[in-house]
Amino acid sequence: MQRLDNMLMTTVMLALTLLALFCVSAESVQPRSSSYNGEYGGGGGERFSHSGNQLDGPITALRIRVSRYYIVGLQVRYGKEWSDYVGGSQGDLEEIFLHPGESIIQVSGKYKKYLRKLVFVTDKGRYLPFGKDTGTSFNAAPLYPNTVLRFISGRAGSLIDAIGLHWDVYPTC
Ligand code: MMA
């Protein structure tokens, strides 16, 4: 009888251990794809977010307004639609279109109260720099494999005060 109890106990414990192991590994294989880096910059200006714009499609082009010292403003094209422009009117507006199917997979830059520099790196090996080399560096990349820059958020007034980067899978369709 004692021997039977022991066997039963051992079996139950083994089952519980297996269940626990399964739960841990099941958790680790849950598909995850969204990640976020930021916010890089200062606390001035007003919040903006392109979270709704990502529904228009993947990022297809960038307009970045740059002055002698600052990233002054920006506008991002999602699918065929441009976002609202945020920022001020000083400096020069630079525009770059991505190639069909090309995605941004890394964003680095510098800030010092306001955003000073942005560098976009694409999955086709292109390196697209805007602005000037002063301030604290940041380097943002997605947490999950095969994910890309889907939209940005941040703070803006007459300059871009800060930026946040939101990563997820490239949209199908
Ligand atoms: C405005 C105002 C500030 C912001 C700067 C730079 C000139 O002041 O919105 O809060 O920090 O612009 O964007």
mmCIF file of C-alpha atoms and ligand atoms in Angstrom:
data_model
loop_
_atom_site.group_PDB
_atom_site.id
_atom_site.type_symbol
_atom_site.label_atom_id
_atom_site.label_comp_id
_atom_site.label_asym_id
_atom_site.label_seq_id
_atom_site.Cartn_x
_atom_site.Cartn_y
_atom_site.Cartn_z
ATOM 1 C CA MET A 1 0.000 0.000 0.000
ATOM 2 C CA GLN A 2 2.803 2.357 1.009
ATOM 3 C CA ARG A 3 4.633 1.442 -2.206
ATOM 4 C CA LEU A 4 1.513 2.211 -4.273
ATOM 5 C CA ASP A 5 1.137 5.624 -2.561
ATOM 6 C CA ASN A 6 4.741 6.434 -3.333
ATOM 7 C CA MET A 7 4.290 5.490 -6.981
ATOM 8 C CA LEU A 8 1.123 7.567 -7.228
ATOM 9 C CA MET A 9 2.874 10.536 -5.644
ATOM 10 C CA THR A 10 5.843 10.207 -7.994
ATOM 11 C CA THR A 11 3.503 10.068 -11.003
ATOM 12 C CA VAL A 12 1.560 13.149 -9.866
ATOM 13 C CA MET A 13 4.776 15.083 -9.273
ATOM 14 C CA LEU A 14 6.134 14.087 -12.658
ATOM 15 C CA ALA A 15 2.881 15.193 -14.303
ATOM 16 C CA LEU A 16 3.006 18.562 -12.499
ATOM 17 C CA THR A 17 6.643 19.072 -13.491
ATOM 18 C CA LEU A 18 5.857 18.304 -17.130
ATOM 19 C CA LEU A 19 2.863 20.661 -17.018
ATOM 20 C CA ALA A 20 5.010 23.441 -15.545
ATOM 21 C CA LEU A 21 7.699 22.886 -18.174
ATOM 22 C CA PHE A 22 5.090 22.901 -20.931
ATOM 23 C CA CYS A 23 3.535 26.130 -19.651
ATOM 24 C CA VAL A 24 6.930 27.862 -19.515
ATOM 25 C CA SER A 25 7.846 26.758 -23.037
ATOM 26 C CA ALA A 26 4.352 27.567 -24.352
ATOM 27 C CA GLU A 27 4.771 31.087 -23.003
ATOM 28 C CA SER A 28 8.150 31.443 -24.668
ATOM 29 C CA VAL A 29 6.770 30.451 -28.098
ATOM 30 C CA GLN A 30 3.843 32.895 -28.024
ATOM 31 C CA PRO A 31 4.185 34.964 -31.175
ATOM 32 C CA ARG A 32 5.110 38.559 -30.323
ATOM 33 C CA SER A 33 5.916 41.264 -32.782
ATOM 34 C CA SER A 34 5.426 44.803 -31.408
ATOM 35 C CA SER A 35 8.178 46.732 -29.680
ATOM 36 C CA TYR A 36 8.948 50.361 -28.855
ATOM 37 C CA ASN A 37 12.041 52.515 -28.344
ATOM 38 C CA GLY A 38 12.028 55.987 -26.854
ATOM 39 C CA GLU A 39 11.120 58.603 -26.153
ATOM 40 C CA TYR A 40 14.391 60.349 -27.099
ATOM 41 C CA GLY A 41 14.577 64.106 -26.526
ATOM 42 C CA GLY A 42 13.141 66.785 -24.278
ATOM 43 C CA GLY A 43 9.742 67.309 -22.692
ATOM 44 C CA GLY A 44 8.727 70.496 -24.546
ATOM 45 C CA GLY A 45 6.182 70.838 -27.335
ATOM 46 C CA GLU A 46 2.991 68.827 -27.719
ATOM 47 C CA ARG A 47 2.555 65.079 -28.104
ATOM 48 C CA PHE A 48 1.899 63.637 -31.562
ATOM 49 C CA SER A 49 1.398 60.046 -32.683
ATOM 50 C CA HIS A 50 1.073 58.395 -36.089
ATOM 51 C CA SER A 51 -0.512 55.248 -34.611
ATOM 52 C CA GLY A 52 -3.628 55.688 -36.768
ATOM 53 C CA ASN A 53 -1.554 56.416 -39.900
ATOM 54 C CA GLN A 54 -0.056 52.901 -39.885
ATOM 55 C CA LEU A 55 -3.453 51.674 -41.132
ATOM 56 C CA ASP A 56 -2.720 53.480 -44.444
ATOM 57 C CA GLY A 57 0.162 51.039 -45.080
ATOM 58 C CA PRO A 58 3.904 50.640 -44.611
ATOM 59 C CA ILE A 59 6.185 53.694 -44.363
ATOM 60 C CA THR A 60 7.014 54.659 -47.962
ATOM 61 C CA ALA A 61 8.676 58.093 -47.692
ATOM 62 C CA LEU A 62 10.049 60.666 -45.241
ATOM 63 C CA ARG A 63 10.142 64.452 -45.210
ATOM 64 C CA ILE A 64 12.513 65.890 -42.622
ATOM 65 C CA ARG A 65 12.976 69.650 -42.135
ATOM 66 C CA VAL A 66 16.493 70.485 -40.965
ATOM 67 C CA SER A 67 18.025 73.779 -39.810
ATOM 68 C CA ARG A 68 21.601 74.674 -38.875
ATOM 69 C CA TYR A 69 21.158 73.105 -35.421
ATOM 70 C CA TYR A 70 17.910 71.172 -35.242
ATOM 71 C CA ILE A 71 15.502 68.647 -36.703
ATOM 72 C CA VAL A 72 12.761 71.249 -37.173
ATOM 73 C CA GLY A 73 9.851 69.203 -38.504
ATOM 74 C CA LEU A 74 8.777 65.974 -40.123
ATOM 75 C CA GLN A 75 6.133 64.234 -42.147
ATOM 76 C CA VAL A 76 5.903 60.495 -42.896
ATOM 77 C CA ARG A 77 4.161 58.794 -45.834
ATOM 78 C CA TYR A 78 2.204 55.635 -44.962
ATOM 79 C CA GLY A 79 1.195 53.689 -48.071
ATOM 80 C CA LYS A 80 0.033 56.497 -50.385
ATOM 81 C CA GLU A 81 -0.969 58.968 -47.646
ATOM 82 C CA TRP A 82 1.197 61.627 -46.022
ATOM 83 C CA SER A 83 0.763 62.161 -42.273
ATOM 84 C CA ASP A 84 0.117 65.678 -40.963
ATOM 85 C CA TYR A 85 3.301 67.774 -40.824
ATOM 86 C CA VAL A 86 4.578 68.394 -37.274
ATOM 87 C CA GLY A 87 7.148 71.007 -36.245
ATOM 88 C CA GLY A 88 8.154 74.479 -37.397
ATOM 89 C CA SER A 89 8.909 76.304 -40.625
ATOM 90 C CA GLN A 90 12.645 77.178 -40.379
ATOM 91 C CA GLY A 91 15.301 75.411 -42.439
ATOM 92 C CA ASP A 92 15.075 73.128 -45.452
ATOM 93 C CA LEU A 93 12.649 70.304 -46.122
ATOM 94 C CA GLU A 94 14.382 67.153 -47.341
ATOM 95 C CA GLU A 95 12.399 64.331 -48.916
ATOM 96 C CA ILE A 96 13.408 60.706 -49.434
ATOM 97 C CA PHE A 97 11.255 57.921 -50.890
ATOM 98 C CA LEU A 98 11.938 54.321 -49.910
ATOM 99 C CA HIS A 99 12.177 51.744 -52.715
ATOM 100 C CA PRO A 100 9.160 49.435 -53.204
ATOM 101 C CA GLY A 101 9.130 46.907 -50.345
ATOM 102 C CA GLU A 102 12.023 48.625 -48.542
ATOM 103 C CA SER A 103 11.667 49.054 -44.756
ATOM 104 C CA ILE A 104 13.402 50.979 -41.993
ATOM 105 C CA ILE A 105 15.003 48.497 -39.556
ATOM 106 C CA GLN A 106 17.091 50.816 -37.369
ATOM 107 C CA VAL A 107 16.911 54.482 -36.303
ATOM 108 C CA SER A 108 19.732 56.250 -34.543
ATOM 109 C CA GLY A 109 20.273 59.891 -33.754
ATOM 110 C CA LYS A 110 21.190 62.579 -31.278
ATOM 111 C CA TYR A 111 19.283 64.942 -29.001
ATOM 112 C CA LYS A 112 20.037 67.682 -26.530
ATOM 113 C CA LYS A 113 16.706 69.005 -25.241
ATOM 114 C CA TYR A 114 15.564 69.010 -28.890
ATOM 115 C CA LEU A 115 16.182 66.405 -31.584
ATOM 116 C CA ARG A 116 19.429 67.159 -33.480
ATOM 117 C CA LYS A 117 20.030 64.197 -35.748
ATOM 118 C CA LEU A 118 18.172 61.219 -37.248
ATOM 119 C CA VAL A 119 19.670 58.340 -39.221
ATOM 120 C CA PHE A 120 17.366 55.797 -40.849
ATOM 121 C CA VAL A 121 18.843 52.421 -41.861
ATOM 122 C CA THR A 122 16.885 50.202 -44.253
ATOM 123 C CA ASP A 123 16.735 46.480 -44.957
ATOM 124 C CA LYS A 124 18.248 47.221 -48.384
ATOM 125 C CA GLY A 125 21.414 48.505 -46.708
ATOM 126 C CA ARG A 126 20.706 52.203 -47.226
ATOM 127 C CA TYR A 127 21.736 54.751 -44.600
ATOM 128 C CA LEU A 128 19.703 57.982 -44.638
ATOM 129 C CA PRO A 129 21.094 60.707 -42.323
ATOM 130 C CA PHE A 130 19.459 64.064 -41.465
ATOM 131 C CA GLY A 131 20.712 66.850 -39.176
ATOM 132 C CA LYS A 132 23.733 67.643 -37.082
ATOM 133 C CA ASP A 133 26.147 65.731 -34.855
ATOM 134 C CA THR A 134 25.614 67.196 -31.362
ATOM 135 C CA GLY A 135 24.196 65.816 -28.141
ATOM 136 C CA THR A 136 23.388 62.459 -26.598
ATOM 137 C CA SER A 137 23.270 59.459 -28.948
ATOM 138 C CA PHE A 138 20.490 56.925 -29.196
ATOM 139 C CA ASN A 139 20.257 53.785 -31.267
ATOM 140 C CA ALA A 140 16.885 52.096 -31.718
ATOM 141 C CA ALA A 141 16.183 48.711 -33.316
ATOM 142 C CA PRO A 142 13.247 46.289 -33.116
ATOM 143 C CA LEU A 143 13.169 43.590 -30.438
ATOM 144 C CA TYR A 144 11.632 40.884 -32.649
ATOM 145 C CA PRO A 145 13.096 39.415 -35.856
ATOM 146 C CA ASN A 146 11.506 40.361 -39.187
ATOM 147 C CA THR A 147 9.873 43.490 -37.768
ATOM 148 C CA VAL A 148 10.245 47.024 -39.141
ATOM 149 C CA LEU A 149 9.458 50.659 -38.294
ATOM 150 C CA ARG A 150 5.639 50.924 -38.536
ATOM 151 C CA PHE A 151 5.052 54.406 -37.111
ATOM 152 C CA ILE A 152 6.537 57.173 -35.010
ATOM 153 C CA SER A 153 5.345 59.335 -32.144
ATOM 154 C CA GLY A 154 6.946 62.155 -30.196
ATOM 155 C CA ARG A 155 6.716 65.786 -29.137
ATOM 156 C CA ALA A 156 6.840 68.865 -31.347
ATOM 157 C CA GLY A 157 6.428 72.637 -31.242
ATOM 158 C CA SER A 158 8.458 74.923 -33.467
ATOM 159 C CA LEU A 159 11.019 72.052 -33.510
ATOM 160 C CA ILE A 160 10.890 68.284 -32.987
ATOM 161 C CA ASP A 161 11.448 67.967 -29.241
ATOM 162 C CA ALA A 162 11.439 64.168 -29.015
ATOM 163 C CA ILE A 163 10.765 60.989 -30.996
ATOM 164 C CA GLY A 164 9.565 57.432 -30.266
ATOM 165 C CA LEU A 165 9.901 54.451 -32.638
ATOM 166 C CA HIS A 166 7.243 51.730 -32.958
ATOM 167 C CA TRP A 167 8.172 48.408 -34.590
ATOM 168 C CA ASP A 168 5.981 45.590 -35.886
ATOM 169 C CA VAL A 169 5.647 43.215 -38.836
ATOM 170 C CA TYR A 170 5.494 44.604 -42.391
ATOM 171 C CA PRO A 171 1.787 44.852 -43.273
ATOM 172 C CA THR A 172 0.418 42.221 -45.685
ATOM 173 C CA CYS A 173 -1.853 43.834 -48.347
HETATM 174 C C1 MMA B 1 7.699 76.018 -28.872
HETATM 175 C C2 MMA B 1 6.923 75.311 -27.758
HETATM 176 C C3 MMA B 1 7.886 74.598 -26.845
HETATM 177 C C4 MMA B 1 8.769 73.653 -27.660
HETATM 178 C C5 MMA B 1 9.478 74.461 -28.763
HETATM 179 C C6 MMA B 1 10.298 73.539 -29.666
HETATM 180 C C7 MMA B 1 9.090 77.927 -29.186
HETATM 181 O O1 MMA B 1 8.440 77.065 -28.288
HETATM 182 O O2 MMA B 1 6.017 74.410 -28.337
HETATM 183 O O3 MMA B 1 7.176 73.850 -25.860
HETATM 184 O O4 MMA B 1 9.726 73.034 -26.800
HETATM 185 O O5 MMA B 1 8.523 75.101 -29.566
HETATM 186 O O6 MMA B 1 9.507 72.614 -30.353
#
